[in-house]
Short mmCIF file of C-alpha atoms in Angstrom, two decimals:
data_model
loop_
_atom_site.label_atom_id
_atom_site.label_comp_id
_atom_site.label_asym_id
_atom_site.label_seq_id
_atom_site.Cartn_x
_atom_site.Cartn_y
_atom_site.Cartn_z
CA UNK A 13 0.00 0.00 0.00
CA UNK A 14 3.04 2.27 0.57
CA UNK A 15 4.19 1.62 -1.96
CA UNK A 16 1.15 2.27 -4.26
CA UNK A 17 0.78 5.86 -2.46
CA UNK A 18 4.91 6.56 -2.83
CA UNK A 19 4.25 5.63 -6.59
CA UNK A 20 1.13 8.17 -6.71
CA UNK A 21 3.09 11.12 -4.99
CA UNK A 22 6.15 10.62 -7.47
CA UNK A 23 3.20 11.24 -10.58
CA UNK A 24 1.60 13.84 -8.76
CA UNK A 25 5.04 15.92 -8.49
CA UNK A 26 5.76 15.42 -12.04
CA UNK A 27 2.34 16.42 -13.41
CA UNK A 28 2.71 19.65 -11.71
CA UNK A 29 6.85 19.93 -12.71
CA UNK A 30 5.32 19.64 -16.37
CA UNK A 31 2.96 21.76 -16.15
CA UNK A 32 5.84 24.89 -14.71
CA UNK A 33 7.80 23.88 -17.72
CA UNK A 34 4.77 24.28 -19.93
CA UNK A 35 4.21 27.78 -18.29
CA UNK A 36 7.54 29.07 -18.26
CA UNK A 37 7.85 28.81 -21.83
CA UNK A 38 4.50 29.96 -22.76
CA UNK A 39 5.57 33.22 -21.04
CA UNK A 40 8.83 32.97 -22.52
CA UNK A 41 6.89 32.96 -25.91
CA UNK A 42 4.75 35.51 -25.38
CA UNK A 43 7.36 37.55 -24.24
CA UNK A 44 9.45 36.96 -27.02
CA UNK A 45 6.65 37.44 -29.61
CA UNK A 46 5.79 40.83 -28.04
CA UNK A 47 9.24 42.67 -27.39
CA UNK A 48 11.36 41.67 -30.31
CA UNK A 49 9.83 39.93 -33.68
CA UNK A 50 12.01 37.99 -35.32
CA UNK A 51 11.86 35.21 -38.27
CA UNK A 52 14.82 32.08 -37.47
CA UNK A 53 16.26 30.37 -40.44
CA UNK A 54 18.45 27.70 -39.19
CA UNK A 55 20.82 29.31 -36.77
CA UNK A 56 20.49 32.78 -37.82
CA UNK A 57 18.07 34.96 -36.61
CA UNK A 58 16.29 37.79 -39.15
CA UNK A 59 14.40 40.73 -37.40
CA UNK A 60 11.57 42.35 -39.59
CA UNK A 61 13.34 45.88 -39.44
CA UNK A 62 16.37 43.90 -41.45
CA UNK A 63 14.01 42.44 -43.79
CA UNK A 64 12.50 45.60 -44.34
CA UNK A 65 15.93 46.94 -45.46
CA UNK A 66 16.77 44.25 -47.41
CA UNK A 67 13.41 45.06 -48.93
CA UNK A 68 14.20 48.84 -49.58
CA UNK A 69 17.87 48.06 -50.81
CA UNK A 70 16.61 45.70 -53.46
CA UNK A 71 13.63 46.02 -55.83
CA UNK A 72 12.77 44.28 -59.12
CA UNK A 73 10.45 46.21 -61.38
CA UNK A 74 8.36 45.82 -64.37
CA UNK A 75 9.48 46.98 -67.74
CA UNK A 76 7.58 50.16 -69.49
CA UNK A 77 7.45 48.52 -73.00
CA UNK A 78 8.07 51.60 -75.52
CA UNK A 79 4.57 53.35 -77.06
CA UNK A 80 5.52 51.59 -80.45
CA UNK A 81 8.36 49.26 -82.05
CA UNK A 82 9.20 48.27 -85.41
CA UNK A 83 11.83 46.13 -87.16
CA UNK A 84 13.27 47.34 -90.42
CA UNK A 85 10.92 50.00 -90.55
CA UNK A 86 8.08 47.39 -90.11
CA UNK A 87 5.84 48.04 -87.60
CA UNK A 88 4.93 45.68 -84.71
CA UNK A 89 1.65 45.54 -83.82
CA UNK A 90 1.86 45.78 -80.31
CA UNK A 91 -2.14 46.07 -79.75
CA UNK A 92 -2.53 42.53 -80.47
CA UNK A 93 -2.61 41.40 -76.79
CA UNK A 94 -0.61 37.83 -78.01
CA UNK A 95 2.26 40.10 -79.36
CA UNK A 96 2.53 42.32 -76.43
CA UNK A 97 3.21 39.47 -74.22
CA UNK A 98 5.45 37.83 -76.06
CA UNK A 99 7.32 41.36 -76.65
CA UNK A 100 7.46 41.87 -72.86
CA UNK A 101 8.58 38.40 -71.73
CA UNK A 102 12.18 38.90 -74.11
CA UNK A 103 12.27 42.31 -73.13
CA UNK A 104 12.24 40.94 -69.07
CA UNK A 105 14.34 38.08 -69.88
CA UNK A 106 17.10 40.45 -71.51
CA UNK A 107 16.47 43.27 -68.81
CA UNK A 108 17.04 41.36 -66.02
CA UNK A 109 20.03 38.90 -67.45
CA UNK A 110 22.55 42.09 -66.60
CA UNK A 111 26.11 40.39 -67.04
CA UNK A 112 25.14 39.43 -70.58
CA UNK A 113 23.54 42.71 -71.07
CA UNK A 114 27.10 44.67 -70.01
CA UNK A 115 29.50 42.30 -72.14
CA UNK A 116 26.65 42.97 -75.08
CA UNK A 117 27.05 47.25 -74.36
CA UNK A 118 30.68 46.35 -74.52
CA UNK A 119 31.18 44.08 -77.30
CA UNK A 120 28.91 45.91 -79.76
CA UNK A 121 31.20 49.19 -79.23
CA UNK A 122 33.97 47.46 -80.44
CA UNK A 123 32.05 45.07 -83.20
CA UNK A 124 29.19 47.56 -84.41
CA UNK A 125 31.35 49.69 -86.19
CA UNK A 126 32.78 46.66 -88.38
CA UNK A 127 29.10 45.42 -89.18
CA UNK A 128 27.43 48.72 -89.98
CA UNK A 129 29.08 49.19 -93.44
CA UNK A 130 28.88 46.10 -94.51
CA UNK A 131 25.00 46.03 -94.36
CA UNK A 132 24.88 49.50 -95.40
CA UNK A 133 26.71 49.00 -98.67
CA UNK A 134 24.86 45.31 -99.45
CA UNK A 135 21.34 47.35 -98.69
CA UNK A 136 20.13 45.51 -95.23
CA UNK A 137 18.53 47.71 -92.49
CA UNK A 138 20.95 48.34 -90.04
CA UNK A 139 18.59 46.41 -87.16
CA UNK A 140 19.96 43.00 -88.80
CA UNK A 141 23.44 43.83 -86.92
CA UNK A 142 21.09 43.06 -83.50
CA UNK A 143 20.19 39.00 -85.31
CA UNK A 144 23.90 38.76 -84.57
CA UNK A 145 23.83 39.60 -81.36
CA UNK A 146 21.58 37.26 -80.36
CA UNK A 147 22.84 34.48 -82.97
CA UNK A 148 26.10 34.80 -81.47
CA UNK A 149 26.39 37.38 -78.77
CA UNK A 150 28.99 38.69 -80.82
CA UNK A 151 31.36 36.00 -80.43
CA UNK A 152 32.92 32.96 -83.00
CA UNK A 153 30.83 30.60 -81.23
CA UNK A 154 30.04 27.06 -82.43
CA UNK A 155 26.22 25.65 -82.19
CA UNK A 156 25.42 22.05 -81.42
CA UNK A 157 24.09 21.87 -85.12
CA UNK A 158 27.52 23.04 -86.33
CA UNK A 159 26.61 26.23 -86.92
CA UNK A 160 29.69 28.54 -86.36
CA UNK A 161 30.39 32.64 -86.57
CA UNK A 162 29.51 35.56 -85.24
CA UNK A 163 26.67 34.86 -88.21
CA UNK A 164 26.36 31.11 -87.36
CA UNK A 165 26.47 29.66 -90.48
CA UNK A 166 26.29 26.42 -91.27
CA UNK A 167 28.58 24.43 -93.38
CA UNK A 168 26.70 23.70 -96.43
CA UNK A 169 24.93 27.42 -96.74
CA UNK A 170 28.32 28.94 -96.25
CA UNK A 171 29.22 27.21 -99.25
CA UNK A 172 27.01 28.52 -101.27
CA UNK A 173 27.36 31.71 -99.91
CA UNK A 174 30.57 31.95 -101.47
CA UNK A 175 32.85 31.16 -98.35
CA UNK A 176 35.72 29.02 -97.67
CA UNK A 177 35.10 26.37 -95.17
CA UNK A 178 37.43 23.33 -94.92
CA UNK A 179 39.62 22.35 -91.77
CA UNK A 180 42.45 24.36 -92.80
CA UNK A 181 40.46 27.63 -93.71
CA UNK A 182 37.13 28.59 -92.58
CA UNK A 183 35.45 32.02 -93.18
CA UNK A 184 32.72 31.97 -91.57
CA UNK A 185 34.82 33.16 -88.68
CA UNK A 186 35.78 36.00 -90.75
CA UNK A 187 33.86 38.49 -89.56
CA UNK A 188 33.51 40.91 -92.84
CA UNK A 189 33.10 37.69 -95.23
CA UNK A 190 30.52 36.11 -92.80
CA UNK A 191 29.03 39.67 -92.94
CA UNK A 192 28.64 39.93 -96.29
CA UNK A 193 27.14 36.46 -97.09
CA UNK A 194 24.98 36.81 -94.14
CA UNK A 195 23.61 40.20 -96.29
CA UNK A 196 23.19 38.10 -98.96
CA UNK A 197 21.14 35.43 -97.52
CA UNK A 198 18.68 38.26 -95.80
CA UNK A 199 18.04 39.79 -99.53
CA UNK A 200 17.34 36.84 -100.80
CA UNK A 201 14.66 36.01 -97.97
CA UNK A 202 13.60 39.02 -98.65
CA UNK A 203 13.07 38.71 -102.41
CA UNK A 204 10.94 35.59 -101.42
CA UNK A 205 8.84 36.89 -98.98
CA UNK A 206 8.36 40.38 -99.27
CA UNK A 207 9.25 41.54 -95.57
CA UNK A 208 12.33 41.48 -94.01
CA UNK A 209 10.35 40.77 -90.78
CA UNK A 210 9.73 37.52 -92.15
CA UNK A 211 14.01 37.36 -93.51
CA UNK A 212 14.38 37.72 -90.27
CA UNK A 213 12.95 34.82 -88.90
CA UNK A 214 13.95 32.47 -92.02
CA UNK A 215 17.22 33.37 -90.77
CA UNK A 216 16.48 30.98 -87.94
CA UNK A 217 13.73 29.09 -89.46
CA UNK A 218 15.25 28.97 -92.96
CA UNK A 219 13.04 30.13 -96.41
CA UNK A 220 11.59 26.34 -96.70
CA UNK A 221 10.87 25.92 -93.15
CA UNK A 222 9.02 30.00 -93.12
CA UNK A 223 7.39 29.44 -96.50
CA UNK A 224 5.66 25.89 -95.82
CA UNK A 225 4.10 27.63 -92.37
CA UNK A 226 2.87 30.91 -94.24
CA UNK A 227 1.10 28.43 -96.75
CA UNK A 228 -0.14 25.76 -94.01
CA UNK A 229 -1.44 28.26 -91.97
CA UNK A 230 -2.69 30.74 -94.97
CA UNK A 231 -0.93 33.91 -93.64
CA UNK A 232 1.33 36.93 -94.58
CA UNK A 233 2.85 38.08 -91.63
CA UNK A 234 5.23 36.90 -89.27
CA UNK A 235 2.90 37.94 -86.57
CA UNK A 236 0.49 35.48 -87.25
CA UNK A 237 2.25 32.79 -88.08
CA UNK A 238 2.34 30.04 -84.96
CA UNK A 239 5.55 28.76 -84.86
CA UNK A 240 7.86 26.54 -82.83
CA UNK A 241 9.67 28.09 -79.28
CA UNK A 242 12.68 29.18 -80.66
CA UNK A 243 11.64 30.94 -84.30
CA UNK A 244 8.38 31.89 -82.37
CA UNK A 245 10.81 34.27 -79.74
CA UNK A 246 13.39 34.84 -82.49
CA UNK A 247 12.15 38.29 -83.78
CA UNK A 248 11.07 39.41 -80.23
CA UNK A 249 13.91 38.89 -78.83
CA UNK A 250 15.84 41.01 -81.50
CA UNK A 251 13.41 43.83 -80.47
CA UNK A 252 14.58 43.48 -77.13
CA UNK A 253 17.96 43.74 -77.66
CA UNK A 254 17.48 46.70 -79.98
CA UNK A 255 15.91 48.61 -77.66
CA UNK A 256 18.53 47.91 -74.69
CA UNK A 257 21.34 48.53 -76.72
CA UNK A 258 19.86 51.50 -78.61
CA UNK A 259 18.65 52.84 -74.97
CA UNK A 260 20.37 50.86 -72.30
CA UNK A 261 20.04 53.61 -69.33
CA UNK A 262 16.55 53.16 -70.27
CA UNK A 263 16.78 49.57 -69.03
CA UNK A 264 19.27 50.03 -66.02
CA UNK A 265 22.21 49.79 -67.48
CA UNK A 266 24.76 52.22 -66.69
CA UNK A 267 28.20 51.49 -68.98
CA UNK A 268 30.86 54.11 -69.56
CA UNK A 269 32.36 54.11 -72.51
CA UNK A 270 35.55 54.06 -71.62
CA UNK A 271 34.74 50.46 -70.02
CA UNK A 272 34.13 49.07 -73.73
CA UNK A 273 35.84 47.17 -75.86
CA UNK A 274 37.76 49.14 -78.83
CA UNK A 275 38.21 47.68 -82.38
CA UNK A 276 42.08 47.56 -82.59
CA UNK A 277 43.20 49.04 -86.12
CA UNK A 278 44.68 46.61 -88.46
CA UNK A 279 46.89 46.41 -91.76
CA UNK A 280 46.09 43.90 -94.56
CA UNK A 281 48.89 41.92 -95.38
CA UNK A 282 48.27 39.65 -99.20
CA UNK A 283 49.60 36.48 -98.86
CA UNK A 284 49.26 33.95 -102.03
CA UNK A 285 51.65 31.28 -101.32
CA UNK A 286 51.75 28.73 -98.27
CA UNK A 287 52.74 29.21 -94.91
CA UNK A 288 54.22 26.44 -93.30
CA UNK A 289 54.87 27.77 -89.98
CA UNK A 290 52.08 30.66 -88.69
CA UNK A 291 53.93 31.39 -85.84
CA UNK A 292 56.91 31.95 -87.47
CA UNK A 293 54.87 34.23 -89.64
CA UNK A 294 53.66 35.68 -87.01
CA UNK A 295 56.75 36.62 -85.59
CA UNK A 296 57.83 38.36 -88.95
CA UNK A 297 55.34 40.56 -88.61
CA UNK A 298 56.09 41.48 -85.02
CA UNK A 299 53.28 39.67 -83.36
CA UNK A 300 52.85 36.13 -81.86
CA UNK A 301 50.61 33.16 -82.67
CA UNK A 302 48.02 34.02 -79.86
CA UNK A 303 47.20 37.65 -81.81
CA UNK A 304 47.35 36.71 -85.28
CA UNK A 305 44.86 33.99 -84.29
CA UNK A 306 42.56 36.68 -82.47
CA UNK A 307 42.47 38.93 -85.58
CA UNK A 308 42.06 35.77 -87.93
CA UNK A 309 40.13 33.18 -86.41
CA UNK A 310 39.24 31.79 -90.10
CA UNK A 311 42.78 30.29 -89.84
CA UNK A 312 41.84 26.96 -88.35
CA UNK A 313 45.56 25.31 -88.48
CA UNK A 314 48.96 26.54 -87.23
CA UNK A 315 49.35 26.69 -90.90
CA UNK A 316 48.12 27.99 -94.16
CA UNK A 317 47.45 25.18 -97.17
CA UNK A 318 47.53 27.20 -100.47
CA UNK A 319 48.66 25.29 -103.14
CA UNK A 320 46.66 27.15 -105.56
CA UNK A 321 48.64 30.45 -105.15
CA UNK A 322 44.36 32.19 -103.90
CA UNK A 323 45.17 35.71 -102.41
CA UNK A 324 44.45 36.06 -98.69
CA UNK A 325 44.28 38.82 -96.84
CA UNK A 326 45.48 38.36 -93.38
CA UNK A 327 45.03 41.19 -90.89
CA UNK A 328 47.73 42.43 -88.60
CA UNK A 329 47.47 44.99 -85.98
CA UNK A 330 49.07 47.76 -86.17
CA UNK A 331 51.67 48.52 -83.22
CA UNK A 332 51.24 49.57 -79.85
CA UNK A 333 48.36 47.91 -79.46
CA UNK A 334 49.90 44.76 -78.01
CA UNK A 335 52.82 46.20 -76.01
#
């Protein structure tokens, strides 16, 4: 029996134990809750008036899409509600992706100027220099179809473009050549179809792959045409870039000049016969391999293969740019 009251007094003290515990921390809580809010994330400890900071110090915002837009001088009709949204999402995407958006400012100071002339002179609309930019992002970049240039050609249109493309020589990495077939692929797109709106996205698409869609779908206009994801965003997304590079302060980006990349001045030297050693050549002409491969990425060997005596120009920088 003493035992059975011993065993009684033992639960009787540990009820009431529990239930201090129980209102110790309930105060604690309500204490806690009431003098200093705070949000715990693992061991660190957030008060609101830091999250409120956090708040003020960083803010993502909307874009104002401009009153109107056009491409070529052909207007995009932004009133379509369809077109507006599509127009907006590249425009965020491109806003908001700001290291690509800086190297962009940068790279078209020093690229721009080579591009400019070359569609001016072969009659394209200077907006086509913005299809490189987002073909290539200015860069001699190879796709996973094989597609490779600032222009990204492929293989079998360069060749009947006109270009040289074998292992030893390949010039769709030359940047004026590449230009200038690239011009001459637009006008005939644009010969077909009547809109460089629509050269624009055959560019991606290519003429058969536009043409059977505009007669599937019995349409004129690239803005009507439903099309896969990637020549669907294609022209959008040149508008986009347009407008940020045209405007980037607009957009929130904030790139000094002087924080560009320059085009370095070069002299063309002819060169008909081989050249068995490019770095020796290179050295002739007071350069090393590493530069005369940056100014002429079309030379794909540590050599030049010219049995046929063809005339090359090969561009060398003039000096002090390298010292």
């Amino acid at each position: 029996m003493k035992k059975i009251f011993l065993g009684a007094g033992i639960a009787i003290v540990f009820i009431f134990t529990i239930g201090a515990i129980q209102q110790d921390g309930d105060s604690s809580s309500a204490t806690s809750t009431t003098n200093s809010p705070s949000t715990t994330t693992g061991n660190t400890s957030y008060k609101s008036s830091d999250n409120d900071k956090r708040v003020e110090d960083y803010n993502v915002y909307s874009v104002q899409l401009p009153k109107s837009l056009d491409f070529a001088g052909e207007a995009v009709p932004l009133h379509q509600p369809d077109i507006r949204e599509r127009v907006d999402r590249e425009f965020l995407v491109n806003t908001y992706w700001q290291s690509n958006g800086i190297l962009l400012i940068k790279r078209a100071q020093k690229y721009f100027p080579i591009i400019e002339p070359i569609l001016a002179e072969n009659g394209v609309p200077d907006d086509f220099k913005y299809l490189a930019v987002i073909e290539s992002g200015l860069q001699n970049v190879t796709s996973p179809a094989g597609a490779r240039g600032f222009w990204q050609i492929m293989r079998g249109t360069g060749k009947e473009l006109g270009l040289e493309v074998n292992d030893n020589v390949d010039e769709r990495y030359h940047l004026e050549m590449a230009t200038k077939a690239a011009c001459d692929y637009l006008k005939q797109s644009k010969n077909k179809f009547g809109s460089w709106t629509l050269a624009g996205a055959a560019y991606n698409a290519g003429n058969g792959g536009i043409n059977k869609q505009l007669n599937a779908q019995d349409v004129s206009s690239y803005y009507d045409l439903l099309l896969g994801e990637e020549t669907g965003r294609y022209v959008f997304r040149i508008l986009a870039i347009k407008e940020i590079l045209k405007n980037p302060k607009n957009f929130g980006f904030n790139v000094d000049p002087s924080h560009g990349y320059d085009t370095i001045p070069t002299k063309n030297v002819l060169v008909d016969y081989e050249v068995d050693d490019l770095s020796a050549f290179a050295k002739a002409n007071n350069i090393n391999y590493k530069i005369l491969k940056i100014h002429n990425p079309w030379l794909r060997e540590p050599k030049l293969n010219n049995k046929s005596g063809k005339e090359y120009l090969i561009q060398i920088p003039k000096e002090g740019y390298y010292n």
